[in-house]
Coordinates of C-alpha atoms and ligand atoms in Angstrom, one line a residue:
M67 CA -0.6 -36.0 34.8
R68 CA 2.4 -33.8 35.6
K69 CA 3.9 -31.0 33.7
S70 CA 7.2 -31.8 32.0
P71 CA 9.7 -29.0 31.2
N72 CA 9.7 -27.9 27.6
Q73 CA 12.9 -29.4 26.4
P74 CA 14.1 -29.6 22.9
H75 CA 12.8 -32.7 21.1
R76 CA 15.3 -35.4 20.5
T77 CA 14.6 -35.7 16.8
F78 CA 15.0 -32.7 14.5
H79 CA 11.8 -32.2 12.5
P80 CA 12.9 -32.3 8.8
V81 CA 10.4 -29.5 8.0
S82 CA 12.7 -27.1 9.9
A83 CA 15.7 -27.5 7.6
P84 CA 15.2 -24.1 5.8
D85 CA 15.5 -22.4 9.3
F86 CA 19.2 -23.3 9.2
L87 CA 20.2 -22.5 5.5
P88 CA 23.6 -20.8 5.1
P89 CA 22.9 -17.1 4.4
D90 CA 24.2 -17.2 0.8
Q91 CA 21.9 -20.1 -0.1
L92 CA 19.0 -18.3 1.6
R93 CA 19.7 -15.1 -0.4
E94 CA 19.8 -17.1 -3.6
L95 CA 16.5 -18.7 -2.9
Q96 CA 15.0 -15.4 -2.0
L97 CA 16.1 -13.8 -5.2
Q98 CA 14.8 -16.6 -7.3
R99 CA 11.4 -16.3 -5.6
L100 CA 11.4 -12.5 -5.6
T101 CA 11.9 -12.3 -9.3
F102 CA 9.1 -14.8 -9.9
I103 CA 6.6 -13.1 -7.6
V104 CA 7.3 -9.6 -8.9
R105 CA 6.7 -10.8 -12.5
R106 CA 3.5 -12.6 -11.3
A107 CA 2.2 -9.4 -9.6
Y108 CA 3.1 -7.3 -12.6
E109 CA 1.3 -9.6 -15.0
H110 CA -1.8 -10.3 -13.0
V111 CA -2.5 -7.4 -10.6
G112 CA -3.6 -4.2 -12.3
L113 CA -2.8 -1.9 -9.4
F114 CA 0.7 -3.2 -9.1
R115 CA 1.4 -3.0 -12.8
K116 CA 0.1 0.6 -12.9
R117 CA 2.4 1.7 -10.1
M118 CA 5.4 0.0 -11.7
D119 CA 4.6 1.6 -15.1
E120 CA 4.3 5.0 -13.4
R121 CA 7.9 4.5 -12.2
N122 CA 9.1 3.2 -15.6
L123 CA 9.9 -0.1 -14.0
T124 CA 9.5 -3.6 -15.4
P125 CA 10.0 -7.0 -13.6
D126 CA 13.4 -7.1 -15.4
D127 CA 14.6 -4.3 -13.2
V128 CA 14.7 -6.7 -10.2
Q129 CA 18.1 -8.3 -10.7
S130 CA 19.2 -8.4 -7.0
L131 CA 17.6 -8.4 -3.6
E132 CA 18.6 -4.8 -3.1
D133 CA 16.6 -3.8 -6.2
I134 CA 13.5 -4.4 -4.2
T135 CA 13.9 -0.9 -2.8
Q136 CA 12.9 0.6 -6.1
L137 CA 9.5 -1.0 -6.1
P138 CA 6.4 0.8 -4.9
F139 CA 4.9 0.1 -1.4
A140 CA 1.5 -1.5 -0.8
V141 CA -0.7 -0.3 2.0
K142 CA -3.9 -1.4 3.8
T143 CA -6.1 1.0 1.8
D144 CA -5.0 -0.8 -1.4
L145 CA -6.9 -3.8 -0.1
R146 CA -9.9 -1.8 0.9
D147 CA -10.0 0.2 -2.3
T148 CA -10.0 -3.0 -4.4
Y149 CA -12.4 -4.9 -2.1
P150 CA -13.2 -7.7 -2.4
F151 CA -11.1 -9.5 -5.1
G152 CA -9.2 -6.7 -6.9
L153 CA -5.8 -7.8 -5.8
F154 CA -6.2 -11.5 -6.7
A155 CA -3.6 -12.7 -9.2
S156 CA -5.2 -16.1 -9.7
P157 CA -8.5 -16.9 -11.3
M158 CA -11.2 -18.0 -8.9
K159 CA -11.0 -21.6 -10.0
D160 CA -7.5 -21.7 -8.5
I161 CA -8.4 -20.1 -5.2
V162 CA -9.2 -22.7 -2.6
R163 CA -9.6 -20.4 0.4
V164 CA -10.4 -16.8 1.4
H165 CA -10.1 -15.2 4.8
A166 CA -11.1 -11.7 5.8
S167 CA -10.3 -9.2 8.5
T168 CA -12.8 -6.6 9.6
G169 CA -10.5 -4.3 11.5
T170 CA -12.2 -1.6 13.6
T171 CA -13.6 0.6 10.9
G172 CA -14.7 0.5 7.3
K173 CA -14.8 -2.3 4.8
P174 CA -13.1 -5.6 5.6
I175 CA -10.1 -6.8 3.7
V176 CA -10.1 -10.1 1.9
V177 CA -7.1 -12.4 1.3
A178 CA -6.9 -15.4 -0.9
Y179 CA -4.9 -18.7 -1.2
T180 CA -4.3 -21.2 -3.9
K181 CA -3.6 -24.8 -2.9
E182 CA 0.1 -24.2 -3.0
D183 CA -0.3 -21.1 -0.9
I184 CA -2.0 -23.2 1.8
E185 CA 1.0 -25.5 1.6
V186 CA 3.4 -22.7 2.2
W187 CA 1.3 -21.5 5.1
T188 CA 1.2 -25.0 6.6
N189 CA 4.9 -25.2 6.1
V190 CA 5.6 -22.0 8.2
M191 CA 3.1 -23.0 10.8
T192 CA 4.7 -26.4 11.2
R193 CA 8.1 -24.8 11.5
S194 CA 6.6 -22.4 14.1
F195 CA 5.4 -25.2 16.3
A196 CA 8.6 -27.2 15.9
A197 CA 10.7 -24.1 16.8
C198 CA 9.1 -23.9 20.2
G199 CA 9.6 -27.5 21.0
L200 CA 6.3 -29.1 19.9
H201 CA 6.3 -32.4 18.1
S202 CA 4.1 -35.4 17.3
G203 CA 2.6 -36.7 20.5
D204 CA 1.8 -33.1 21.6
I205 CA -1.8 -32.2 22.1
I206 CA -2.5 -28.7 20.8
Q207 CA -5.6 -26.9 22.1
N208 CA -6.2 -24.4 19.3
A209 CA -8.2 -21.5 20.9
Y210 CA -7.6 -19.1 18.1
G211 CA -10.9 -18.3 16.3
Y212 CA -11.9 -20.5 13.4
G213 CA -13.6 -18.7 10.6
L214 CA -12.7 -15.6 8.6
F215 CA -9.9 -14.8 11.1
T216 CA -6.7 -16.5 10.0
G217 CA -5.6 -17.7 13.4
G218 CA -7.7 -20.8 13.8
L219 CA -7.2 -22.6 10.5
G220 CA -3.6 -21.4 10.2
A221 CA -2.6 -23.1 13.4
H222 CA -4.8 -26.0 12.7
Y223 CA -3.1 -27.0 9.5
G224 CA 0.4 -26.5 11.0
G225 CA -0.4 -28.6 14.0
E226 CA -1.8 -31.5 12.0
A227 CA 1.2 -31.4 9.6
L228 CA 3.5 -31.6 12.6
G229 CA 1.8 -34.8 13.5
A230 CA 0.4 -33.4 16.8
T231 CA -3.1 -33.9 17.9
V232 CA -5.1 -30.7 17.3
I233 CA -8.2 -29.8 19.4
P234 CA -10.1 -27.4 17.2
I235 CA -11.9 -25.7 20.1
S236 CA -11.8 -22.2 18.6
G237 CA -12.1 -19.1 20.9
G238 CA -14.5 -18.5 23.7
N239 CA -16.4 -20.6 26.2
T240 CA -13.7 -20.4 28.9
E241 CA -15.1 -23.1 31.1
R242 CA -15.1 -25.6 28.3
Q243 CA -11.6 -24.5 27.4
L244 CA -10.5 -25.5 31.0
T245 CA -12.5 -28.7 31.0
V246 CA -11.0 -29.8 27.7
M247 CA -7.5 -28.7 28.7
K248 CA -7.7 -30.9 31.8
D249 CA -9.6 -33.9 30.4
F250 CA -7.7 -34.2 27.1
G251 CA -4.4 -33.4 28.7
A252 CA -3.5 -30.6 26.3
T253 CA 0.3 -29.9 26.3
A254 CA 0.1 -26.7 24.3
I255 CA -2.4 -23.9 23.8
C256 CA -2.7 -21.3 21.0
C257 CA -4.6 -18.1 21.6
T258 CA -4.1 -14.4 22.3
P259 CA -2.0 -13.7 25.4
S260 CA -4.9 -11.7 26.9
Y261 CA -7.3 -14.6 26.4
F262 CA -4.9 -17.0 28.1
L263 CA -4.8 -14.7 31.1
H264 CA -8.5 -14.9 31.2
I265 CA -8.3 -18.7 31.1
I266 CA -5.8 -18.7 34.0
E267 CA -8.0 -16.5 36.0
R268 CA -11.1 -18.7 35.7
A269 CA -9.2 -21.9 36.6
P270 CA -9.3 -21.7 40.4
A271 CA -13.1 -21.4 40.5
M272 CA -13.3 -24.7 38.6
G273 CA -10.9 -26.3 41.0
I274 CA -8.2 -26.5 38.3
K275 CA -4.6 -25.8 38.9
I276 CA -3.0 -25.0 35.5
K277 CA 0.4 -25.5 37.1
E278 CA -0.4 -29.1 37.7
L279 CA -1.7 -29.9 34.2
P280 CA 0.5 -31.3 31.4
L281 CA 0.2 -27.9 29.6
R282 CA 3.8 -26.7 28.9
V283 CA 3.7 -24.4 25.9
G284 CA 1.7 -21.4 24.9
V285 CA 1.8 -20.0 21.3
F286 CA 0.6 -16.5 21.8
G287 CA 0.2 -13.7 19.3
A288 CA -2.3 -11.7 17.2
E289 CA -1.9 -8.7 19.5
P290 CA 0.9 -6.7 21.1
W291 CA 2.1 -8.0 24.5
T292 CA 5.2 -7.2 26.6
E293 CA 8.0 -9.1 28.3
T294 CA 6.5 -8.2 31.6
M295 CA 3.3 -9.9 30.5
R296 CA 5.2 -13.0 29.4
R297 CA 6.8 -13.3 32.8
R298 CA 3.5 -12.9 34.5
I299 CA 1.9 -15.6 32.3
E300 CA 4.8 -18.0 32.8
A301 CA 4.9 -17.5 36.6
E302 CA 1.2 -18.0 37.0
S303 CA 0.8 -21.0 34.7
G304 CA 4.2 -22.7 34.8
I305 CA 4.3 -22.9 31.0
K306 CA 6.7 -21.4 28.5
A307 CA 5.1 -18.6 26.5
Y308 CA 6.2 -18.0 22.9
D309 CA 5.5 -15.1 20.6
I310 CA 4.1 -15.8 17.2
Y311 CA 3.6 -13.0 14.7
G312 CA 1.7 -12.7 11.5
L313 CA -1.0 -10.8 9.6
S314 CA -3.7 -11.6 7.2
E315 CA -2.4 -9.5 4.3
I316 CA 0.8 -11.6 4.2
V317 CA -0.5 -15.1 5.2
G318 CA -1.9 -15.1 8.7
P319 CA 0.0 -16.5 11.7
G320 CA 3.4 -17.9 11.0
V321 CA 5.3 -15.0 9.4
A322 CA 7.7 -15.1 12.4
M323 CA 8.0 -17.3 15.5
E324 CA 10.2 -17.5 18.5
C325 CA 12.4 -20.5 19.1
Q326 CA 13.1 -22.0 22.6
C327 CA 15.6 -19.2 23.3
Q328 CA 12.7 -16.8 23.5
A329 CA 14.8 -14.0 22.1
G330 CA 12.4 -12.5 19.6
P331 CA 10.6 -14.1 16.6
H332 CA 12.6 -15.5 13.7
I333 CA 11.2 -14.4 10.4
F334 CA 10.6 -17.2 7.9
E335 CA 12.7 -15.3 5.4
D336 CA 12.6 -18.0 2.7
W337 CA 8.9 -17.1 2.3
F338 CA 8.7 -13.5 3.6
Y339 CA 11.2 -10.9 2.7
P340 CA 11.5 -8.3 5.5
E341 CA 12.7 -4.7 5.4
I342 CA 12.6 -2.0 8.1
I343 CA 11.9 1.5 7.0
D344 CA 11.5 4.9 8.6
S345 CA 7.8 5.2 8.6
V346 CA 7.9 9.0 7.9
T347 CA 10.5 9.1 5.1
G348 CA 10.1 5.5 3.8
K349 CA 13.9 5.2 3.7
P350 CA 15.5 1.9 4.8
C351 CA 16.7 1.5 8.4
A352 CA 20.0 -0.2 9.4
D353 CA 20.0 -3.5 11.2
G354 CA 19.0 -3.1 14.8
Q355 CA 17.3 0.3 14.2
E356 CA 13.6 0.6 15.0
G357 CA 11.2 1.3 12.2
E358 CA 8.2 0.0 10.3
L359 CA 8.2 -3.6 9.1
V360 CA 7.7 -4.0 5.4
L361 CA 7.0 -7.5 4.0
T362 CA 7.1 -9.1 0.6
T363 CA 5.5 -12.5 0.1
L364 CA 8.0 -14.7 -1.8
G365 CA 5.5 -17.4 -2.5
K366 CA 1.9 -16.3 -2.5
A367 CA 0.4 -17.0 -5.9
A368 CA -3.2 -15.9 -5.2
M369 CA -2.4 -12.6 -3.8
P370 CA 1.2 -11.5 -3.9
M371 CA 2.1 -8.6 -1.6
I372 CA 5.0 -6.5 -2.7
R373 CA 6.6 -4.3 0.0
Y374 CA 3.5 -4.3 2.2
R375 CA 3.7 -1.6 4.9
T376 CA 2.5 -3.5 8.1
R377 CA 2.5 -0.4 10.4
D378 CA 4.1 -2.7 13.0
I379 CA 7.1 -1.2 14.6
T380 CA 10.1 -3.4 15.3
A381 CA 13.8 -3.8 14.5
L382 CA 15.6 -6.6 12.6
T383 CA 18.6 -8.3 14.0
S384 CA 21.1 -10.6 12.3
E385 CA 22.9 -11.4 15.6
P386 CA 23.2 -15.1 15.7
C387 CA 20.7 -16.9 17.9
A388 CA 21.8 -19.7 20.3
C389 CA 19.4 -22.1 18.5
G390 CA 21.5 -22.0 15.4
R391 CA 18.7 -20.8 13.1
T392 CA 20.1 -18.5 10.4
L393 CA 16.8 -16.7 10.0
R394 CA 16.9 -13.1 11.3
R395 CA 14.8 -12.1 14.2
I396 CA 12.5 -9.2 14.8
K397 CA 12.2 -7.5 18.1
R398 CA 8.9 -8.3 19.8
I399 CA 6.2 -6.1 18.2
A400 CA 5.0 -4.0 21.1
R401 CA 3.3 -1.3 19.0
R402 CA 1.9 -0.2 15.7
S403 CA 2.4 3.2 14.2
D404 CA -1.3 3.6 14.1
D405 CA -1.9 2.6 17.7
M406 CA 0.0 5.7 18.7
M407 CA -2.1 8.0 20.9
I408 CA -1.2 11.7 20.9
I409 CA -2.0 12.9 24.3
R410 CA -1.3 16.6 25.0
G411 CA 1.2 16.4 22.2
V412 CA 3.1 13.4 23.6
N413 CA 3.3 10.2 21.6
V414 CA 2.1 7.3 23.8
Y415 CA 1.7 3.6 23.1
P416 CA -0.4 1.2 25.1
S417 CA 2.5 -1.1 25.6
Q418 CA 4.4 1.6 27.5
I419 CA 1.5 1.8 29.9
E420 CA 1.4 -2.0 30.2
T421 CA 5.0 -2.2 31.2
A422 CA 4.7 0.7 33.7
L423 CA 1.7 -0.9 35.4
L424 CA 2.9 -4.5 35.5
K425 CA 6.3 -3.5 37.0
I426 CA 4.4 -2.8 40.2
E427 CA 3.4 -5.7 42.5
G428 CA -0.3 -6.0 43.3
T429 CA -1.5 -5.2 39.8
L430 CA -3.3 -7.7 37.6
P431 CA -2.5 -7.8 33.9
H432 CA -5.9 -6.4 33.0
Y433 CA -6.1 -2.7 32.1
Q434 CA -7.8 -0.2 29.9
I435 CA -6.9 3.3 28.8
I436 CA -9.7 5.9 28.5
L437 CA -9.1 9.1 26.7
T438 CA -11.3 12.1 27.2
R439 CA -11.1 15.8 26.4
E440 CA -12.1 18.4 28.9
M441 CA -12.1 22.0 28.0
G442 CA -9.9 21.3 25.1
L443 CA -7.4 19.4 27.1
D444 CA -6.7 15.6 26.8
E445 CA -7.2 13.6 29.8
I446 CA -5.9 10.0 30.2
E447 CA -7.3 7.6 32.7
V448 CA -5.7 4.2 33.2
Q449 CA -7.9 1.6 34.9
V450 CA -6.1 -1.4 36.3
E451 CA -7.3 -4.3 38.2
V452 CA -5.6 -5.2 41.5
T453 CA -5.6 -8.4 43.4
R454 CA -8.5 -9.2 45.6
E455 CA -6.4 -9.1 48.7
L456 CA -5.2 -5.6 47.9
F457 CA -8.7 -4.4 46.9
G458 CA -9.9 -5.4 50.4
D459 CA -7.0 -3.7 52.0
T460 CA -6.9 -0.4 53.9
V461 CA -7.5 2.9 52.1
G462 CA -4.0 3.8 53.0
A463 CA -2.5 0.7 51.2
L464 CA -4.6 1.4 48.1
E465 CA -3.6 5.0 48.0
E466 CA 0.0 4.0 48.2
L467 CA -0.4 1.6 45.3
Q468 CA -2.2 4.2 43.3
H469 CA 0.6 6.7 44.0
K470 CA 3.3 4.2 42.9
L471 CA 1.4 3.4 39.7
S472 CA 0.9 7.0 38.8
A473 CA 4.6 7.7 39.4
S474 CA 5.5 4.6 37.2
V475 CA 3.2 5.7 34.4
E476 CA 4.4 9.3 34.6
T477 CA 8.1 8.3 34.5
S478 CA 7.5 6.1 31.5
L479 CA 5.3 8.5 29.5
G480 CA 6.5 11.9 30.7
L481 CA 2.9 12.7 31.2
R482 CA 0.6 12.7 34.2
A483 CA -2.2 10.1 34.0
K484 CA -5.0 9.4 36.4
V485 CA -4.7 5.8 37.6
R486 CA -7.9 4.2 38.9
L487 CA -7.7 0.9 40.7
V488 CA -10.6 -1.4 39.9
Q489 CA -11.8 -4.7 41.3
P490 CA -10.7 -8.0 39.8
Q491 CA -12.9 -9.0 36.8
S492 CA -14.3 -5.6 36.2
I493 CA -12.6 -4.9 32.9
Q494 CA -14.2 -6.6 30.0
R495 CA -12.4 -9.7 28.8
S496 CA -11.9 -10.6 25.2
E497 CA -11.8 -14.0 23.5
G498 CA -9.6 -12.7 20.8
K499 CA -7.7 -9.4 20.5
A500 CA -8.0 -7.3 23.6
K501 CA -9.4 -3.7 23.3
R502 CA -7.0 -1.6 25.4
V503 CA -7.9 1.9 24.4
I504 CA -11.3 3.7 24.6
D505 CA -10.9 7.0 22.9
Q506 CA -13.9 9.2 23.9
R507 CA -12.3 12.4 22.6
K508 CA -14.4 14.3 20.1
M509 CA -12.2 14.9 17.1
Ligands
DLL856 O1 -3.6 -11.5 14.0 C1 -2.7 -13.3 12.5 C2 -2.3 -14.0 13.7 C3 -3.1 -15.0 14.2 C4 -1.0 -13.8 14.3 C5 -2.7 -15.7 15.3 C6 -0.6 -14.5 15.4 C7 -1.4 -15.5 15.9 P1 -4.6 -9.9 11.7 O2 -5.9 -10.1 12.3 O3 -4.6 -9.5 10.2 O4 -3.8 -11.3 11.7 O5 -3.8 -8.9 12.6 C8 -2.5 -8.6 12.2 O6 -1.9 -8.1 14.6 O7 -0.2 -6.4 11.9 C9 0.0 -6.9 14.3 O8 -0.3 -5.5 14.5 C10 -0.8 -7.7 15.3 N1 0.0 -8.9 15.7 C11 -0.1 -10.1 15.2 N2 0.8 -10.9 15.9 C12 1.4 -10.1 16.8 C13 2.4 -10.3 17.8 C14 -3.4 -12.0 12.8 N3 2.9 -11.5 18.1 C15 -1.9 -7.6 13.2 N4 2.8 -9.3 18.5 C16 -0.4 -7.3 13.0 C17 2.3 -8.0 18.3 C18 0.9 -8.8 16.7 N5 1.3 -7.8 17.4

């Protein structure tokens, strides 16, 4: 079977209609849903009511979309502090599903869905797949993890509702992923971008040429990745790579998704109300200005989230998109405010390092950042894999590459970093979210 280009499907999927609502109709719908959800949260979630009461606010104070800025923020620790079910607004008999996310430290957070909430989630995931050109007849290999993580089941329901064939393979077992991809003729894959890179890298040893398979679309998200990474993935696999964004606290995957223009994810604003704030002052940022994304669920009965601070840094744009969708777009989320490393007083994000490394030919998109402290001074070492050919090259060639990479990292960070070239396959691969930073500094 041969790969066909990812062209727009001839028939427009009716589920995508809300993507094209005239802005005034969209705002009207948002306001209707916002007033409903604020009242629901006030009446059923103790923490939210307490915070509103402290500000002398009642649900009647929300008369316009702009009024949302008076409402208190919600943060991740609210979910931890009320673990497991303290933020549920529905009785258990109405909750048909829970998911959880463990994060790196502390207690997990738990999120809940009613039957209607699952329908909303399915709706946005179906629209996500339709936006990137998938349709019935497509075969979606869903390699996001099934289980407490939202990725697997979220994509699963969306794919089925689209009318596509879903292969619920879940994450891991890379050889089986490749066998199934080839034997079942998968036309799309869903997984983290870093895991897809791992799949690409294992293919040659199995005699599989991904470029020659029917696979044409990748729906990649759940972790930050860069434009440079997208170009590498597309060049090596011959597919189109699309960015999907979401988080458990809001729904899971399907909060925002790129269309075929690949110009940044469109937020499904009819279900999620976005704001951008200055993460220090909490004040709203103008269109186009970078800040922290704050989201309000407009249709989540089991666990409404009002003004949830995602910690994800992006900017909103209402510039029209060539696809005709009226939904605003976010800039690719390359960093989180809490991913920021402070190294010798300089703020550094892993994505800056990724861009600096991948700009240089000969590097592979596998890297890790190791932070140590020696005699009170922060040291940063960046380990990056290089191609087998280069690794076997002369010492001179390797030194030259190392020098180029150090210079590229230094220009980007304004900070000198030690760059260590390592053999292909030596950095640990992940089947889900990649672990980019190892911080060995004693705090
Ligand atoms: O990662 C949901 C998801 C599953 C999204 C599958 C996309 C695909 P959590 O485990 O709660 O949920 O992690 C959410 O992951 O706040 C971001 O920091 C990060 N993230 C998710 N998608 C992207 C993306 C799922 N496309 C956290 N780009 C979010 C950058 C992303 N970061």
